[in-house]
């Protein structure tokens, strides 16, 4: 920019004072002409600092990657939409063969029914285990009384020590039998609890598996996540699609919050002059001769090259060229009805309250550039 101003300035001086000789080059005029480059350098500096320009303006749209949410891969049976057709949220995009998932749902339902039907048998087994436990308790009580009698008789010498020892062994065996009966009763009780009622662990597990299988079956119909369109169809019937693997790009309609917004990047030298709420002007080659007013909606304070990613080793700092570092700014047009295609490029200028003369110069340059777009709008 400064060199362009100097060339224009030198050309005017040569044309006026040398070629056309319209004015005699006197000393006062020469002094004024010598100060002229300083004024031009100041204007160029003020334009760059207080009224920055971006030649990288893009209208961007977010893409939703649509993927099947089934737990395992499936085969595409039908694709119901075409490219670039307007679609409403919830409309089916394509379907995955539901038959394998239906089989799994039926199998789990049968397993759940069989488990619940076996509850009466388990109740009978528990009753039998309770009876066995009570019988073992009675036997233990009887053997304990016999043992105590043998011990008492043995103290008087009425029975031999061998008889006392035999009674002791019978008591130990009865106690062990009672413990085994109690364990068998507990196992029967747990099996019955697990297989009966919604609180049973086996029933709860099967119900959860059945719910997952039913969800897989429902997800075999893949629907549009929002109002919008599919820019391209890259799947065909018969294709195997993996669970969670994006297969269809979906462009959501722009909502009111993001309507008429686009991204402009500024070099780091000009970025300090860009503030949220500042006035801006934008031009597009697809609209030659027109200048659109806008506002700075938001700014970013970091770029990809400015990130330090955490890891198990020391971060490696790579020095990059400062000329390549650009910071993104979100601009919002004042015209809500302007048609901006995603991917369209343009230029923008942001204005501040400082150096208004330099701002007028920037506005003049923007209008010259949009007029020149008449010559290159077909590119």
CSV table of C-alpha atoms in Angstrom, one decimal, residues 78-374:
chain,number,residue,atom,x,y,z
A,78,UNK,CA,-33.1,-48.0,0.5
A,79,UNK,CA,-32.0,-44.4,-0.1
A,80,UNK,CA,-35.1,-42.1,0.0
A,81,UNK,CA,-33.6,-38.6,-0.7
A,82,UNK,CA,-31.8,-36.9,-3.5
A,83,UNK,CA,-29.1,-34.3,-3.6
A,84,UNK,CA,-29.9,-30.6,-2.9
A,85,UNK,CA,-33.6,-31.3,-2.2
A,86,UNK,CA,-35.1,-29.3,0.7
A,87,UNK,CA,-35.9,-31.6,3.6
A,88,UNK,CA,-37.6,-31.3,7.0
A,89,UNK,CA,-36.3,-32.5,10.3
A,90,UNK,CA,-37.2,-36.2,10.9
A,91,UNK,CA,-37.6,-37.2,7.3
A,92,UNK,CA,-36.0,-40.6,6.5
A,93,UNK,CA,-32.7,-40.3,4.6
A,94,UNK,CA,-32.0,-44.0,4.2
A,95,UNK,CA,-32.7,-47.3,5.9
A,96,UNK,CA,-30.5,-50.2,7.1
A,97,UNK,CA,-31.8,-53.7,6.7
A,98,UNK,CA,-33.9,-54.2,9.9
A,99,UNK,CA,-34.2,-58.0,9.8
A,100,UNK,CA,-31.1,-58.9,11.8
A,101,UNK,CA,-32.1,-56.4,14.5
A,102,UNK,CA,-35.7,-57.7,14.5
A,103,UNK,CA,-34.3,-61.3,15.1
A,104,UNK,CA,-32.3,-60.0,18.1
A,105,UNK,CA,-35.4,-58.3,19.6
A,106,UNK,CA,-37.5,-61.5,19.2
A,107,UNK,CA,-34.8,-63.6,20.7
A,108,UNK,CA,-34.4,-61.4,23.8
A,109,UNK,CA,-38.2,-61.2,24.3
A,110,UNK,CA,-38.4,-65.0,24.2
A,111,UNK,CA,-35.5,-65.3,26.7
A,112,UNK,CA,-37.2,-62.9,29.1
A,113,UNK,CA,-40.5,-64.7,28.8
A,114,UNK,CA,-38.8,-68.1,29.5
A,115,UNK,CA,-37.0,-66.6,32.5
A,116,UNK,CA,-40.2,-65.2,34.0
A,117,UNK,CA,-42.2,-68.4,33.4
A,118,UNK,CA,-39.6,-70.4,35.3
A,119,UNK,CA,-40.4,-68.5,38.5
A,120,UNK,CA,-42.9,-71.1,39.9
A,121,UNK,CA,-40.4,-73.9,39.6
A,122,UNK,CA,-37.8,-71.8,41.4
A,123,UNK,CA,-40.4,-71.1,44.2
A,124,UNK,CA,-40.9,-74.8,44.6
A,125,UNK,CA,-37.2,-75.3,44.8
A,126,UNK,CA,-36.9,-72.6,47.5
A,127,UNK,CA,-39.8,-74.2,49.5
A,128,UNK,CA,-37.9,-77.6,49.3
A,129,UNK,CA,-34.7,-75.9,50.4
A,130,UNK,CA,-36.5,-74.3,53.4
A,131,UNK,CA,-37.9,-77.6,54.5
A,132,UNK,CA,-34.5,-79.3,54.2
A,133,UNK,CA,-33.0,-76.5,56.3
A,134,UNK,CA,-35.6,-76.9,59.0
A,135,UNK,CA,-35.1,-80.7,59.0
A,136,UNK,CA,-31.3,-80.1,59.4
A,137,UNK,CA,-31.9,-77.7,62.3
A,138,UNK,CA,-34.1,-80.3,64.0
A,139,UNK,CA,-31.4,-83.0,63.5
A,140,UNK,CA,-28.7,-80.7,64.9
A,141,UNK,CA,-30.8,-80.1,68.0
A,142,UNK,CA,-31.4,-83.8,68.5
A,143,UNK,CA,-27.8,-84.7,68.0
A,144,UNK,CA,-26.7,-81.9,70.3
A,145,UNK,CA,-28.9,-83.2,73.1
A,146,UNK,CA,-27.5,-86.7,72.6
A,147,UNK,CA,-24.0,-85.4,72.7
A,148,UNK,CA,-24.6,-83.4,75.9
A,149,UNK,CA,-26.1,-86.6,77.5
A,150,UNK,CA,-23.1,-88.6,76.5
A,151,UNK,CA,-20.7,-86.0,77.9
A,152,UNK,CA,-22.7,-86.0,81.2
A,153,UNK,CA,-22.7,-89.9,81.4
A,154,UNK,CA,-19.0,-90.0,80.5
A,155,UNK,CA,-18.2,-87.7,83.5
A,156,UNK,CA,-19.7,-90.4,85.8
A,157,UNK,CA,-18.0,-93.2,83.9
A,158,UNK,CA,-21.3,-94.6,82.7
A,159,UNK,CA,-20.3,-94.6,79.1
A,160,UNK,CA,-16.9,-95.0,77.4
A,161,UNK,CA,-14.8,-92.3,75.9
A,162,UNK,CA,-15.4,-93.8,72.5
A,163,UNK,CA,-19.1,-93.3,72.8
A,164,UNK,CA,-18.5,-89.6,73.7
A,165,UNK,CA,-16.2,-89.2,70.7
A,166,UNK,CA,-18.8,-90.8,68.4
A,167,UNK,CA,-21.5,-88.4,69.7
A,168,UNK,CA,-19.2,-85.5,69.0
A,169,UNK,CA,-18.5,-86.6,65.5
A,170,UNK,CA,-22.3,-87.0,64.9
A,171,UNK,CA,-22.8,-83.4,66.2
A,172,UNK,CA,-20.1,-82.0,63.9
A,173,UNK,CA,-21.7,-83.8,60.9
A,174,UNK,CA,-25.1,-82.4,61.8
A,175,UNK,CA,-23.8,-78.9,62.1
A,176,UNK,CA,-22.2,-79.2,58.7
A,177,UNK,CA,-25.4,-80.6,57.2
A,178,UNK,CA,-27.3,-77.6,58.6
A,179,UNK,CA,-24.8,-75.2,57.1
A,180,UNK,CA,-25.1,-76.9,53.7
A,181,UNK,CA,-28.9,-76.7,53.9
A,182,UNK,CA,-28.8,-73.0,54.8
A,183,UNK,CA,-26.4,-72.3,51.8
A,184,UNK,CA,-28.8,-74.3,49.5
A,185,UNK,CA,-31.7,-72.2,50.7
A,186,UNK,CA,-29.8,-69.0,50.1
A,187,UNK,CA,-28.9,-70.1,46.5
A,188,UNK,CA,-32.6,-71.0,45.8
A,189,UNK,CA,-33.7,-67.7,47.2
A,190,UNK,CA,-31.2,-65.7,45.1
A,191,UNK,CA,-32.2,-67.6,41.9
A,192,UNK,CA,-35.9,-66.9,42.6
A,193,UNK,CA,-35.2,-63.2,43.3
A,194,UNK,CA,-33.1,-62.9,40.2
A,195,UNK,CA,-35.7,-64.5,37.9
A,196,UNK,CA,-38.9,-62.9,39.3
A,197,UNK,CA,-40.1,-59.3,39.3
A,198,UNK,CA,-38.7,-56.1,37.8
A,199,UNK,CA,-36.1,-55.9,40.5
A,200,UNK,CA,-34.5,-59.2,39.6
A,201,UNK,CA,-30.9,-59.0,38.3
A,202,UNK,CA,-31.4,-61.5,35.5
A,203,UNK,CA,-34.7,-59.9,34.4
A,204,UNK,CA,-33.2,-56.4,34.7
A,205,UNK,CA,-30.2,-57.5,32.5
A,206,UNK,CA,-32.5,-59.0,29.9
A,207,UNK,CA,-34.7,-55.9,29.9
A,208,UNK,CA,-31.7,-53.7,29.3
A,209,UNK,CA,-30.5,-55.9,26.5
A,210,UNK,CA,-34.0,-55.8,25.0
A,211,UNK,CA,-34.1,-52.0,25.2
A,212,UNK,CA,-30.7,-51.8,23.4
A,213,UNK,CA,-31.9,-54.1,20.7
A,214,UNK,CA,-35.1,-52.2,20.3
A,215,UNK,CA,-33.1,-49.0,20.0
A,216,UNK,CA,-30.9,-50.6,17.3
A,217,UNK,CA,-34.1,-51.6,15.4
A,218,UNK,CA,-35.4,-48.0,15.6
A,219,UNK,CA,-32.1,-46.6,14.4
A,220,UNK,CA,-32.2,-48.6,11.2
A,221,UNK,CA,-34.2,-45.7,9.8
A,222,UNK,CA,-31.8,-42.8,9.6
A,223,UNK,CA,-33.5,-39.4,9.7
A,224,UNK,CA,-32.6,-35.8,9.0
A,225,UNK,CA,-31.2,-34.1,12.1
A,226,UNK,CA,-32.6,-30.7,11.1
A,227,UNK,CA,-34.2,-28.7,8.3
A,228,UNK,CA,-31.8,-28.6,5.4
A,229,UNK,CA,-30.5,-30.6,2.4
A,230,UNK,CA,-28.0,-33.3,1.5
A,231,UNK,CA,-25.4,-31.8,-0.9
A,232,UNK,CA,-24.4,-35.2,-2.3
A,233,UNK,CA,-25.5,-38.8,-2.1
A,234,UNK,CA,-22.5,-41.2,-1.8
A,235,UNK,CA,-24.2,-44.4,-0.6
A,236,UNK,CA,-26.2,-47.0,-2.6
A,237,UNK,CA,-28.5,-49.8,-1.6
A,238,UNK,CA,-26.5,-52.9,-0.7
A,239,UNK,CA,-23.6,-50.9,0.8
A,240,UNK,CA,-22.4,-52.0,4.2
A,241,UNK,CA,-22.4,-49.0,6.6
A,242,UNK,CA,-20.5,-49.2,9.9
A,243,UNK,CA,-21.9,-48.2,13.2
A,244,UNK,CA,-21.1,-44.5,14.0
A,245,UNK,CA,-19.3,-44.0,10.6
A,246,UNK,CA,-20.5,-40.8,8.8
A,247,UNK,CA,-21.9,-41.6,5.4
A,248,UNK,CA,-24.1,-38.7,4.5
A,249,UNK,CA,-23.2,-35.0,4.8
A,250,UNK,CA,-26.2,-32.8,5.8
A,251,UNK,CA,-26.4,-29.1,5.6
A,252,UNK,CA,-28.7,-27.5,8.2
A,253,UNK,CA,-30.6,-24.4,7.2
A,254,UNK,CA,-29.2,-21.2,8.7
A,255,UNK,CA,-31.0,-20.2,11.8
A,256,UNK,CA,-31.7,-16.6,12.8
A,257,UNK,CA,-28.6,-16.4,15.0
A,258,UNK,CA,-26.2,-17.3,12.2
A,259,UNK,CA,-28.0,-15.9,9.3
A,260,UNK,CA,-26.0,-13.5,7.1
A,261,UNK,CA,-22.8,-14.2,9.0
A,262,UNK,CA,-19.4,-15.0,7.4
A,263,UNK,CA,-15.8,-15.3,8.4
A,264,UNK,CA,-13.0,-12.8,7.6
A,265,UNK,CA,-9.4,-13.4,8.5
A,266,UNK,CA,-7.0,-10.6,9.3
A,267,UNK,CA,-3.2,-10.6,9.6
A,268,UNK,CA,-1.8,-10.2,13.1
A,269,UNK,CA,-0.5,-6.7,12.3
A,270,UNK,CA,-4.0,-5.4,11.5
A,271,UNK,CA,-5.9,-7.5,14.0
A,272,UNK,CA,-5.6,-5.2,17.1
A,273,UNK,CA,-7.9,-2.7,15.3
A,274,UNK,CA,-10.7,-5.2,15.0
A,275,UNK,CA,-13.2,-5.0,17.9
A,276,UNK,CA,-16.6,-6.5,18.3
A,277,UNK,CA,-19.4,-4.1,17.4
A,278,UNK,CA,-17.2,-2.1,14.9
A,279,UNK,CA,-18.6,-1.1,11.6
A,280,UNK,CA,-17.5,-2.9,8.5
A,281,UNK,CA,-18.0,-3.0,4.7
A,282,UNK,CA,-18.0,-6.1,2.5
A,283,UNK,CA,-17.7,-6.6,-1.2
A,284,UNK,CA,-18.2,-9.8,-3.2
A,285,UNK,CA,-17.2,-10.5,-6.8
A,286,UNK,CA,-20.7,-12.0,-7.4
A,287,UNK,CA,-22.1,-8.6,-6.6
A,288,UNK,CA,-19.9,-6.2,-8.5
A,289,UNK,CA,-20.3,-2.5,-7.9
A,290,UNK,CA,-22.1,-3.0,-4.6
A,291,UNK,CA,-20.8,-2.4,-1.0
A,292,UNK,CA,-22.6,-4.1,1.9
A,293,UNK,CA,-22.5,-2.7,5.4
A,294,UNK,CA,-21.9,-5.1,8.3
A,295,UNK,CA,-20.9,-5.3,11.9
A,296,UNK,CA,-18.2,-7.3,13.7
A,297,UNK,CA,-20.2,-10.0,15.6
A,298,UNK,CA,-17.2,-11.7,17.3
A,299,UNK,CA,-13.5,-12.1,17.3
A,300,UNK,CA,-11.2,-15.0,18.1
A,301,UNK,CA,-8.2,-14.8,20.4
A,302,UNK,CA,-6.3,-18.0,19.3
A,303,UNK,CA,-5.3,-19.8,16.1
A,304,UNK,CA,-4.5,-23.4,15.4
A,305,UNK,CA,-0.8,-22.6,15.5
A,306,UNK,CA,-1.1,-21.0,18.9
A,307,UNK,CA,-2.3,-24.1,20.7
A,308,UNK,CA,-0.2,-26.3,23.0
A,309,UNK,CA,-1.6,-29.8,23.1
A,310,UNK,CA,-1.1,-31.7,26.3
A,311,UNK,CA,0.6,-35.0,26.3
A,312,UNK,CA,3.0,-37.3,28.0
A,313,UNK,CA,6.1,-35.5,26.6
A,314,UNK,CA,7.3,-31.9,26.6
A,315,UNK,CA,5.4,-29.7,24.1
A,316,UNK,CA,7.3,-29.0,20.9
A,317,UNK,CA,7.2,-25.3,19.9
A,318,UNK,CA,7.5,-24.8,16.2
A,319,UNK,CA,8.3,-21.4,14.9
A,320,UNK,CA,6.0,-20.4,12.0
A,321,UNK,CA,6.1,-17.5,9.6
A,322,UNK,CA,4.3,-14.5,11.1
A,323,UNK,CA,2.9,-13.7,7.6
A,324,UNK,CA,0.9,-16.9,7.6
A,325,UNK,CA,-0.8,-16.2,11.0
A,326,UNK,CA,-4.3,-14.9,10.4
A,327,UNK,CA,-7.1,-14.4,13.0
A,328,UNK,CA,-10.7,-15.1,12.3
A,329,UNK,CA,-13.5,-12.5,12.7
A,330,UNK,CA,-17.2,-13.2,12.5
A,331,UNK,CA,-19.0,-10.5,10.5
A,332,UNK,CA,-22.8,-10.1,10.2
A,333,UNK,CA,-24.4,-8.3,7.3
A,334,UNK,CA,-27.0,-5.6,7.8
A,335,UNK,CA,-28.9,-6.8,4.8
A,336,UNK,CA,-30.9,-9.9,6.0
A,337,UNK,CA,-32.0,-10.8,2.4
A,338,UNK,CA,-28.7,-11.0,0.7
A,339,UNK,CA,-28.2,-14.4,-0.9
A,340,UNK,CA,-24.7,-15.7,0.0
A,341,UNK,CA,-23.8,-19.2,-1.2
A,342,UNK,CA,-21.6,-21.3,1.1
A,343,UNK,CA,-18.0,-20.9,0.0
A,344,UNK,CA,-18.3,-17.5,-1.7
A,345,UNK,CA,-15.3,-15.3,-1.3
A,346,UNK,CA,-15.0,-11.5,-0.9
A,347,UNK,CA,-13.2,-8.7,0.8
A,348,UNK,CA,-13.9,-6.6,3.9
A,349,UNK,CA,-12.8,-3.5,5.7
A,350,UNK,CA,-13.4,-2.7,9.4
A,351,UNK,CA,-13.6,0.9,10.5
A,352,UNK,CA,-12.9,2.5,13.9
A,353,UNK,CA,-13.4,6.0,15.3
A,354,UNK,CA,-9.7,6.8,14.9
A,355,UNK,CA,-8.2,8.7,12.0
A,356,UNK,CA,-11.5,9.3,10.1
A,357,UNK,CA,-9.5,10.7,7.1
A,358,UNK,CA,-7.8,7.3,6.7
A,359,UNK,CA,-11.2,5.7,7.0
A,360,UNK,CA,-12.4,7.7,4.0
A,361,UNK,CA,-9.4,6.6,2.0
A,362,UNK,CA,-10.2,3.0,2.9
A,363,UNK,CA,-13.8,3.4,1.8
A,364,UNK,CA,-12.6,4.9,-1.5
A,365,UNK,CA,-10.3,1.9,-2.1
A,366,UNK,CA,-13.2,-0.6,-1.3
A,367,UNK,CA,-15.4,1.2,-3.8
A,368,UNK,CA,-12.7,1.1,-6.5
A,369,UNK,CA,-12.2,-2.6,-5.9
A,370,UNK,CA,-15.9,-3.5,-6.2
A,371,UNK,CA,-16.1,-1.5,-9.4
A,372,UNK,CA,-13.2,-3.4,-10.8
A,373,UNK,CA,-15.1,-6.6,-10.0
A,374,UNK,CA,-17.2,-5.8,-13.1
